[in-house]
Amino acid sequence: MQPNTLLTTLFAATTVSGAALQPRQAQSFTVANFTASCIPHSVLCTYDFAVITDPTSASPSGNESPAQCSLMLQGPDFLPPVNLTGCADGAAYSWAVEVEQEGGLQLSVTTPMDSHANYTGVYAVPADQLVAEQHGAVITQRYTGPSGFAVPIGTA
């Protein structure tokens, strides 16, 4: 076998096997069982959902089970913003909620990609998926949109 042919064959084999060993990049977060509501006749509101990267092979913990994210905080009537907070059980996921001026919400989810960068995704909840209901002397707001959705991610 000629040296050039041997080198070409080795390079091609290395390229093919190297590509097979690359981890898959996360494309989105999968959110399931999303709820957000204020409790009637209370000053408290809750957010609750499960999240995992898609594909799960890109999960920072390597865990194929979703992380549970929930928080109860003071409203009292309308869903409040949430500063960046972690999910339960020391999961590698963090999340936040911004209240939009137009009445919608922005759910952001973040998880480490590596020691230098994060996967971050933002999902816009339109105002028409948030309903304010009168309960006697109080108004309570709740989310009425889909309970499961994909949050497209980029790197930050």
Short mmCIF file of N, CA and C in Angstrom, two decimals:
data_model
loop_
_atom_site.label_atom_id
_atom_site.label_comp_id
_atom_site.label_asym_id
_atom_site.label_seq_id
_atom_site.Cartn_x
_atom_site.Cartn_y
_atom_site.Cartn_z
N MET A 1 0.85 -1.18 0.00
CA MET A 1 0.00 0.00 0.00
C MET A 1 0.90 1.23 0.00
N GLN A 2 0.56 2.21 -0.80
CA GLN A 2 1.34 3.42 -0.88
C GLN A 2 1.10 4.29 0.35
N PRO A 3 2.11 5.08 0.79
CA PRO A 3 1.96 5.92 1.98
C PRO A 3 0.79 6.90 1.89
N ASN A 4 0.57 7.51 0.72
CA ASN A 4 -0.54 8.45 0.59
C ASN A 4 -1.88 7.76 0.77
N THR A 5 -2.02 6.57 0.22
CA THR A 5 -3.27 5.83 0.34
C THR A 5 -3.50 5.44 1.79
N LEU A 6 -2.45 5.02 2.48
CA LEU A 6 -2.55 4.65 3.89
C LEU A 6 -2.97 5.85 4.74
N LEU A 7 -2.35 7.00 4.52
CA LEU A 7 -2.71 8.20 5.27
C LEU A 7 -4.15 8.63 4.99
N THR A 8 -4.56 8.57 3.74
CA THR A 8 -5.93 8.93 3.39
C THR A 8 -6.93 8.01 4.08
N THR A 9 -6.65 6.72 4.09
CA THR A 9 -7.52 5.75 4.74
C THR A 9 -7.60 6.00 6.24
N LEU A 10 -6.46 6.24 6.89
CA LEU A 10 -6.45 6.52 8.33
C LEU A 10 -7.19 7.82 8.64
N PHE A 11 -6.98 8.85 7.83
CA PHE A 11 -7.67 10.12 8.07
C PHE A 11 -9.18 9.96 7.93
N ALA A 12 -9.62 9.24 6.91
CA ALA A 12 -11.05 9.02 6.70
C ALA A 12 -11.64 8.22 7.87
N ALA A 13 -10.94 7.20 8.33
CA ALA A 13 -11.43 6.40 9.46
C ALA A 13 -11.50 7.23 10.73
N THR A 14 -10.51 8.09 10.96
CA THR A 14 -10.50 8.94 12.14
C THR A 14 -11.64 9.95 12.08
N THR A 15 -11.87 10.52 10.92
CA THR A 15 -12.95 11.50 10.76
C THR A 15 -14.30 10.86 11.03
N VAL A 16 -14.54 9.68 10.46
CA VAL A 16 -15.82 9.00 10.64
C VAL A 16 -16.01 8.59 12.09
N SER A 17 -15.00 7.98 12.71
CA SER A 17 -15.17 7.54 14.10
C SER A 17 -15.24 8.72 15.05
N GLY A 18 -14.53 9.81 14.76
CA GLY A 18 -14.60 11.00 15.60
C GLY A 18 -15.98 11.63 15.56
N ALA A 19 -16.60 11.65 14.41
CA ALA A 19 -17.94 12.21 14.29
C ALA A 19 -18.94 11.39 15.08
N ALA A 20 -18.74 10.08 15.14
CA ALA A 20 -19.67 9.22 15.86
C ALA A 20 -19.57 9.44 17.37
N LEU A 21 -18.44 9.94 17.86
CA LEU A 21 -18.24 10.11 19.28
C LEU A 21 -18.69 11.48 19.79
N GLN A 22 -19.04 12.39 18.89
CA GLN A 22 -19.46 13.72 19.31
C GLN A 22 -20.79 13.66 20.04
N PRO A 23 -20.92 14.34 21.20
CA PRO A 23 -22.21 14.37 21.87
C PRO A 23 -23.19 15.22 21.08
N ARG A 24 -24.46 14.88 21.18
CA ARG A 24 -25.48 15.66 20.48
C ARG A 24 -25.69 16.98 21.20
N GLN A 25 -25.84 18.04 20.44
CA GLN A 25 -26.13 19.36 21.00
C GLN A 25 -27.61 19.43 21.34
N ALA A 26 -27.92 20.08 22.43
CA ALA A 26 -29.32 20.28 22.80
C ALA A 26 -29.96 21.23 21.81
N GLN A 27 -31.17 20.92 21.40
CA GLN A 27 -31.92 21.74 20.46
C GLN A 27 -32.99 22.57 21.15
N SER A 28 -33.52 22.03 22.25
CA SER A 28 -34.58 22.72 22.97
C SER A 28 -34.70 22.12 24.36
N PHE A 29 -35.47 22.78 25.19
CA PHE A 29 -35.90 22.21 26.46
C PHE A 29 -37.32 21.70 26.25
N THR A 30 -37.63 20.56 26.83
CA THR A 30 -38.99 20.06 26.82
C THR A 30 -39.60 20.37 28.18
N VAL A 31 -40.67 21.15 28.18
CA VAL A 31 -41.38 21.50 29.41
C VAL A 31 -42.68 20.70 29.44
N ALA A 32 -42.97 20.09 30.59
CA ALA A 32 -44.19 19.30 30.75
C ALA A 32 -44.91 19.71 32.03
N ASN A 33 -46.21 19.53 32.03
CA ASN A 33 -47.06 19.79 33.20
C ASN A 33 -46.92 21.22 33.72
N PHE A 34 -46.81 22.19 32.81
CA PHE A 34 -46.65 23.58 33.21
C PHE A 34 -47.96 24.14 33.75
N THR A 35 -47.91 24.68 34.95
CA THR A 35 -49.05 25.39 35.53
C THR A 35 -48.54 26.68 36.17
N ALA A 36 -49.38 27.68 36.15
CA ALA A 36 -49.09 28.95 36.81
C ALA A 36 -50.42 29.55 37.22
N SER A 37 -50.56 29.85 38.50
CA SER A 37 -51.84 30.41 38.96
C SER A 37 -51.67 31.09 40.30
N CYS A 38 -52.57 32.02 40.55
CA CYS A 38 -52.67 32.64 41.86
C CYS A 38 -53.82 31.96 42.60
N ILE A 39 -53.67 31.78 43.88
CA ILE A 39 -54.64 31.05 44.68
C ILE A 39 -55.74 32.02 45.13
N PRO A 40 -57.01 31.69 44.81
CA PRO A 40 -58.11 32.58 45.22
C PRO A 40 -58.11 32.80 46.75
N HIS A 41 -58.40 34.03 47.16
CA HIS A 41 -58.48 34.43 48.57
C HIS A 41 -57.17 34.18 49.32
N SER A 42 -56.06 34.33 48.61
CA SER A 42 -54.73 34.16 49.18
C SER A 42 -53.83 35.23 48.58
N VAL A 43 -52.67 35.42 49.15
CA VAL A 43 -51.70 36.35 48.55
C VAL A 43 -50.62 35.58 47.79
N LEU A 44 -50.82 34.28 47.60
CA LEU A 44 -49.80 33.43 46.99
C LEU A 44 -50.13 33.02 45.56
N CYS A 45 -49.07 32.87 44.77
CA CYS A 45 -49.16 32.36 43.40
C CYS A 45 -48.14 31.23 43.26
N THR A 46 -48.39 30.32 42.33
CA THR A 46 -47.48 29.19 42.13
C THR A 46 -47.12 29.03 40.66
N TYR A 47 -45.90 28.57 40.45
CA TYR A 47 -45.43 28.10 39.15
C TYR A 47 -44.96 26.66 39.38
N ASP A 48 -45.25 25.77 38.45
CA ASP A 48 -44.84 24.38 38.60
C ASP A 48 -44.70 23.74 37.22
N PHE A 49 -43.57 23.05 36.98
CA PHE A 49 -43.36 22.36 35.71
C PHE A 49 -42.17 21.42 35.82
N ALA A 50 -42.06 20.53 34.84
CA ALA A 50 -40.90 19.64 34.71
C ALA A 50 -40.16 20.04 33.44
N VAL A 51 -38.83 19.91 33.44
CA VAL A 51 -38.04 20.32 32.27
C VAL A 51 -36.86 19.37 32.07
N ILE A 52 -36.50 19.16 30.80
CA ILE A 52 -35.31 18.39 30.44
C ILE A 52 -34.85 18.86 29.06
N THR A 53 -33.57 18.69 28.77
CA THR A 53 -33.07 19.05 27.45
C THR A 53 -33.55 18.02 26.43
N ASP A 54 -33.65 18.46 25.19
CA ASP A 54 -34.01 17.57 24.09
C ASP A 54 -32.93 17.71 23.04
N PRO A 55 -32.17 16.70 22.73
CA PRO A 55 -32.31 15.32 23.21
C PRO A 55 -31.80 15.17 24.64
N THR A 56 -32.29 14.15 25.32
CA THR A 56 -31.89 13.94 26.71
C THR A 56 -30.41 13.59 26.82
N SER A 57 -29.79 13.15 25.73
CA SER A 57 -28.35 12.86 25.78
C SER A 57 -27.53 14.11 26.03
N ALA A 58 -28.12 15.29 25.83
CA ALA A 58 -27.42 16.56 26.09
C ALA A 58 -27.67 17.06 27.50
N SER A 59 -28.42 16.31 28.30
CA SER A 59 -28.71 16.71 29.67
C SER A 59 -27.41 16.85 30.45
N PRO A 60 -27.23 17.96 31.20
CA PRO A 60 -25.97 18.18 31.90
C PRO A 60 -25.67 17.11 32.95
N SER A 61 -26.70 16.53 33.52
CA SER A 61 -26.47 15.52 34.54
C SER A 61 -26.40 14.13 33.93
N GLY A 62 -26.77 14.02 32.65
CA GLY A 62 -26.85 12.71 32.03
C GLY A 62 -28.10 11.96 32.45
N ASN A 63 -28.91 12.61 33.27
CA ASN A 63 -30.13 12.00 33.77
C ASN A 63 -31.23 12.13 32.72
N GLU A 64 -31.90 11.03 32.44
CA GLU A 64 -32.98 11.07 31.46
C GLU A 64 -34.31 11.46 32.08
N SER A 65 -34.34 11.71 33.38
CA SER A 65 -35.57 12.14 34.04
C SER A 65 -35.62 13.66 34.11
N PRO A 66 -36.80 14.23 33.89
CA PRO A 66 -36.92 15.69 33.96
C PRO A 66 -36.68 16.23 35.37
N ALA A 67 -36.22 17.46 35.45
CA ALA A 67 -36.07 18.15 36.74
C ALA A 67 -37.40 18.81 37.07
N GLN A 68 -37.78 18.77 38.34
CA GLN A 68 -39.02 19.40 38.78
C GLN A 68 -38.72 20.82 39.26
N CYS A 69 -39.43 21.79 38.69
CA CYS A 69 -39.23 23.20 39.03
C CYS A 69 -40.54 23.75 39.57
N SER A 70 -40.49 24.33 40.76
CA SER A 70 -41.71 24.91 41.31
C SER A 70 -41.36 26.00 42.31
N LEU A 71 -42.31 26.91 42.48
CA LEU A 71 -42.10 28.00 43.41
C LEU A 71 -43.46 28.57 43.81
N MET A 72 -43.60 28.88 45.08
CA MET A 72 -44.79 29.58 45.58
C MET A 72 -44.29 30.92 46.10
N LEU A 73 -44.92 32.00 45.64
CA LEU A 73 -44.49 33.32 46.05
C LEU A 73 -45.66 34.28 46.09
N GLN A 74 -45.44 35.45 46.67
CA GLN A 74 -46.52 36.42 46.81
C GLN A 74 -46.89 37.03 45.48
N GLY A 75 -48.20 37.12 45.24
CA GLY A 75 -48.73 37.70 44.02
C GLY A 75 -49.08 39.16 44.20
N PRO A 76 -50.16 39.48 44.83
CA PRO A 76 -51.22 38.61 45.32
C PRO A 76 -52.24 38.24 44.26
N ASP A 77 -52.51 39.12 43.27
CA ASP A 77 -53.59 38.84 42.31
C ASP A 77 -53.10 38.36 40.96
N PHE A 78 -51.96 38.90 40.51
CA PHE A 78 -51.45 38.59 39.18
C PHE A 78 -50.13 37.84 39.30
N LEU A 79 -49.88 36.97 38.32
CA LEU A 79 -48.64 36.18 38.33
C LEU A 79 -47.44 37.12 38.38
N PRO A 80 -46.58 36.93 39.38
CA PRO A 80 -45.44 37.83 39.56
C PRO A 80 -44.21 37.37 38.77
N PRO A 81 -43.24 38.27 38.61
CA PRO A 81 -41.96 37.85 38.03
C PRO A 81 -41.22 36.94 39.01
N VAL A 82 -40.31 36.13 38.47
CA VAL A 82 -39.49 35.24 39.28
C VAL A 82 -38.04 35.50 38.91
N ASN A 83 -37.22 35.85 39.91
CA ASN A 83 -35.78 35.98 39.68
C ASN A 83 -35.21 34.60 39.43
N LEU A 84 -34.06 34.54 38.76
CA LEU A 84 -33.43 33.26 38.44
C LEU A 84 -33.34 32.39 39.68
N THR A 85 -33.90 31.20 39.61
CA THR A 85 -33.94 30.27 40.74
C THR A 85 -33.71 28.86 40.23
N GLY A 86 -33.22 28.00 41.09
CA GLY A 86 -32.93 26.63 40.69
C GLY A 86 -34.13 25.71 40.81
N CYS A 87 -34.05 24.59 40.14
CA CYS A 87 -35.07 23.56 40.26
C CYS A 87 -34.74 22.65 41.44
N ALA A 88 -35.66 21.77 41.78
CA ALA A 88 -35.54 20.93 42.98
C ALA A 88 -34.40 19.93 42.90
N ASP A 89 -34.03 19.43 44.05
CA ASP A 89 -33.05 18.35 44.20
C ASP A 89 -31.69 18.67 43.61
N GLY A 90 -31.30 19.92 43.64
CA GLY A 90 -29.98 20.29 43.15
C GLY A 90 -29.80 20.05 41.66
N ALA A 91 -30.92 20.00 40.93
CA ALA A 91 -30.84 19.78 39.48
C ALA A 91 -30.03 20.91 38.84
N ALA A 92 -29.50 20.65 37.68
CA ALA A 92 -28.64 21.62 37.00
C ALA A 92 -29.44 22.62 36.18
N TYR A 93 -30.72 22.73 36.45
CA TYR A 93 -31.57 23.66 35.70
C TYR A 93 -31.94 24.85 36.57
N SER A 94 -32.00 26.04 35.95
CA SER A 94 -32.47 27.26 36.60
C SER A 94 -33.53 27.87 35.69
N TRP A 95 -34.38 28.70 36.28
CA TRP A 95 -35.44 29.31 35.50
C TRP A 95 -35.83 30.66 36.07
N ALA A 96 -36.51 31.46 35.25
CA ALA A 96 -36.96 32.78 35.66
C ALA A 96 -38.21 33.12 34.84
N VAL A 97 -38.97 34.08 35.35
CA VAL A 97 -40.15 34.57 34.64
C VAL A 97 -40.12 36.08 34.63
N GLU A 98 -40.31 36.66 33.47
CA GLU A 98 -40.45 38.11 33.31
C GLU A 98 -41.90 38.41 32.95
N VAL A 99 -42.44 39.46 33.50
CA VAL A 99 -43.78 39.90 33.15
C VAL A 99 -43.63 40.94 32.04
N GLU A 100 -44.28 40.67 30.92
CA GLU A 100 -44.22 41.58 29.77
C GLU A 100 -45.16 42.76 29.96
N GLN A 101 -44.80 43.88 29.40
CA GLN A 101 -45.62 45.08 29.50
C GLN A 101 -47.00 44.87 28.85
N GLU A 102 -47.04 44.02 27.82
CA GLU A 102 -48.29 43.75 27.12
C GLU A 102 -49.17 42.76 27.88
N GLY A 103 -48.70 42.25 29.02
CA GLY A 103 -49.49 41.33 29.83
C GLY A 103 -49.09 39.89 29.73
N GLY A 104 -48.19 39.53 28.84
CA GLY A 104 -47.72 38.16 28.71
C GLY A 104 -46.57 37.88 29.67
N LEU A 105 -46.03 36.68 29.57
CA LEU A 105 -44.88 36.26 30.38
C LEU A 105 -43.77 35.75 29.48
N GLN A 106 -42.54 35.80 29.98
CA GLN A 106 -41.40 35.17 29.32
C GLN A 106 -40.79 34.19 30.31
N LEU A 107 -40.87 32.90 29.99
CA LEU A 107 -40.24 31.85 30.79
C LEU A 107 -38.86 31.59 30.21
N SER A 108 -37.82 31.74 31.01
CA SER A 108 -36.47 31.39 30.55
C SER A 108 -35.95 30.22 31.36
N VAL A 109 -35.26 29.31 30.67
CA VAL A 109 -34.68 28.13 31.29
C VAL A 109 -33.21 28.09 30.92
N THR A 110 -32.36 27.76 31.88
CA THR A 110 -30.91 27.74 31.68
C THR A 110 -30.32 26.48 32.31
N THR A 111 -29.32 25.92 31.65
CA THR A 111 -28.57 24.79 32.20
C THR A 111 -27.16 24.84 31.62
N PRO A 112 -26.17 24.34 32.33
CA PRO A 112 -24.80 24.39 31.80
C PRO A 112 -24.62 23.51 30.55
N MET A 113 -23.91 24.05 29.58
CA MET A 113 -23.50 23.27 28.42
C MET A 113 -22.14 22.66 28.72
N ASP A 114 -21.26 23.47 29.29
CA ASP A 114 -19.94 23.04 29.75
C ASP A 114 -19.48 24.07 30.78
N SER A 115 -18.22 24.07 31.12
CA SER A 115 -17.75 24.99 32.16
C SER A 115 -17.67 26.44 31.70
N HIS A 116 -17.89 26.68 30.41
CA HIS A 116 -17.75 28.04 29.88
C HIS A 116 -19.03 28.63 29.28
N ALA A 117 -20.05 27.83 29.10
CA ALA A 117 -21.25 28.32 28.42
C ALA A 117 -22.50 27.62 28.94
N ASN A 118 -23.63 28.22 28.69
CA ASN A 118 -24.92 27.68 29.11
C ASN A 118 -25.82 27.47 27.91
N TYR A 119 -26.74 26.54 28.05
CA TYR A 119 -27.89 26.46 27.16
C TYR A 119 -28.93 27.36 27.79
N THR A 120 -29.51 28.26 27.02
CA THR A 120 -30.56 29.14 27.53
C THR A 120 -31.66 29.23 26.49
N GLY A 121 -32.89 29.09 26.96
CA GLY A 121 -34.03 29.19 26.08
C GLY A 121 -35.10 30.08 26.68
N VAL A 122 -35.89 30.70 25.82
CA VAL A 122 -36.96 31.59 26.26
C VAL A 122 -38.25 31.20 25.55
N TYR A 123 -39.32 31.09 26.33
CA TYR A 123 -40.63 30.78 25.78
C TYR A 123 -41.57 31.93 26.11
N ALA A 124 -42.22 32.48 25.10
CA ALA A 124 -43.14 33.59 25.29
C ALA A 124 -44.55 33.06 25.53
N VAL A 125 -45.13 33.46 26.65
CA VAL A 125 -46.52 33.15 26.96
C VAL A 125 -47.33 34.38 26.60
N PRO A 126 -48.19 34.29 25.57
CA PRO A 126 -48.97 35.47 25.18
C PRO A 126 -50.03 35.83 26.22
N ALA A 127 -50.40 37.08 26.24
CA ALA A 127 -51.37 37.58 27.22
C ALA A 127 -52.70 36.84 27.13
N ASP A 128 -53.08 36.38 25.93
CA ASP A 128 -54.38 35.70 25.81
C ASP A 128 -54.39 34.30 26.44
N GLN A 129 -53.23 33.81 26.89
CA GLN A 129 -53.17 32.53 27.62
C GLN A 129 -53.15 32.75 29.13
N LEU A 130 -53.34 33.99 29.56
CA LEU A 130 -53.42 34.33 30.98
C LEU A 130 -54.79 34.92 31.24
N VAL A 131 -55.53 34.29 32.13
CA VAL A 131 -56.90 34.71 32.41
C VAL A 131 -56.98 35.27 33.82
N ALA A 132 -57.60 36.44 33.95
CA ALA A 132 -57.85 37.03 35.26
C ALA A 132 -59.33 36.80 35.59
N GLU A 133 -59.57 36.19 36.74
CA GLU A 133 -60.94 35.86 37.15
C GLU A 133 -61.29 36.58 38.44
N GLN A 134 -62.54 37.02 38.51
CA GLN A 134 -63.04 37.69 39.70
C GLN A 134 -63.55 36.63 40.68
N HIS A 135 -63.08 36.69 41.93
CA HIS A 135 -63.53 35.79 43.00
C HIS A 135 -63.95 36.66 44.18
N GLY A 136 -65.16 37.15 44.12
CA GLY A 136 -65.62 38.04 45.18
C GLY A 136 -64.86 39.35 45.11
N ALA A 137 -64.16 39.68 46.18
CA ALA A 137 -63.43 40.95 46.27
C ALA A 137 -62.03 40.87 45.66
N VAL A 138 -61.62 39.70 45.18
CA VAL A 138 -60.25 39.56 44.66
C VAL A 138 -60.25 39.08 43.21
N ILE A 139 -59.17 39.36 42.54
CA ILE A 139 -58.94 38.87 41.18
C ILE A 139 -57.77 37.89 41.25
N THR A 140 -57.88 36.78 40.52
CA THR A 140 -56.75 35.85 40.45
C THR A 140 -56.44 35.56 38.99
N GLN A 141 -55.18 35.42 38.70
CA GLN A 141 -54.73 35.15 37.34
C GLN A 141 -54.21 33.72 37.25
N ARG A 142 -54.47 33.08 36.10
CA ARG A 142 -53.95 31.74 35.89
C ARG A 142 -53.61 31.54 34.41
N TYR A 143 -52.70 30.60 34.18
CA TYR A 143 -52.26 30.24 32.84
C TYR A 143 -53.23 29.24 32.25
N THR A 144 -53.66 29.44 30.98
CA THR A 144 -54.61 28.53 30.34
C THR A 144 -54.05 27.91 29.06
N GLY A 145 -52.79 28.12 28.77
CA GLY A 145 -52.18 27.60 27.55
C GLY A 145 -51.83 26.13 27.67
N PRO A 146 -51.08 25.61 26.70
CA PRO A 146 -50.72 24.20 26.71
C PRO A 146 -49.84 23.85 27.91
N SER A 147 -50.02 22.64 28.45
CA SER A 147 -49.22 22.24 29.61
C SER A 147 -47.84 21.73 29.21
N GLY A 148 -47.68 21.39 27.95
CA GLY A 148 -46.39 20.93 27.43
C GLY A 148 -45.98 21.73 26.21
N PHE A 149 -44.71 22.08 26.14
CA PHE A 149 -44.22 22.84 24.99
C PHE A 149 -42.71 22.74 24.92
N ALA A 150 -42.16 23.06 23.75
CA ALA A 150 -40.71 23.10 23.55
C ALA A 150 -40.22 24.53 23.70
N VAL A 151 -39.09 24.69 24.36
CA VAL A 151 -38.44 25.99 24.51
C VAL A 151 -37.15 25.95 23.69
N PRO A 152 -37.12 26.60 22.53
CA PRO A 152 -35.91 26.57 21.70
C PRO A 152 -34.75 27.22 22.42
N ILE A 153 -33.56 26.64 22.28
CA ILE A 153 -32.42 27.18 23.01
C ILE A 153 -31.29 27.61 22.08
N GLY A 154 -30.52 28.52 22.63
CA GLY A 154 -29.29 28.97 22.00
C GLY A 154 -28.22 28.88 23.06
N THR A 155 -27.07 29.45 22.83
CA THR A 155 -26.02 29.43 23.84
C THR A 155 -25.78 30.84 24.34
N ALA A 156 -25.42 30.94 25.60
CA ALA A 156 -25.14 32.25 26.19
C ALA A 156 -23.95 32.15 27.12
#
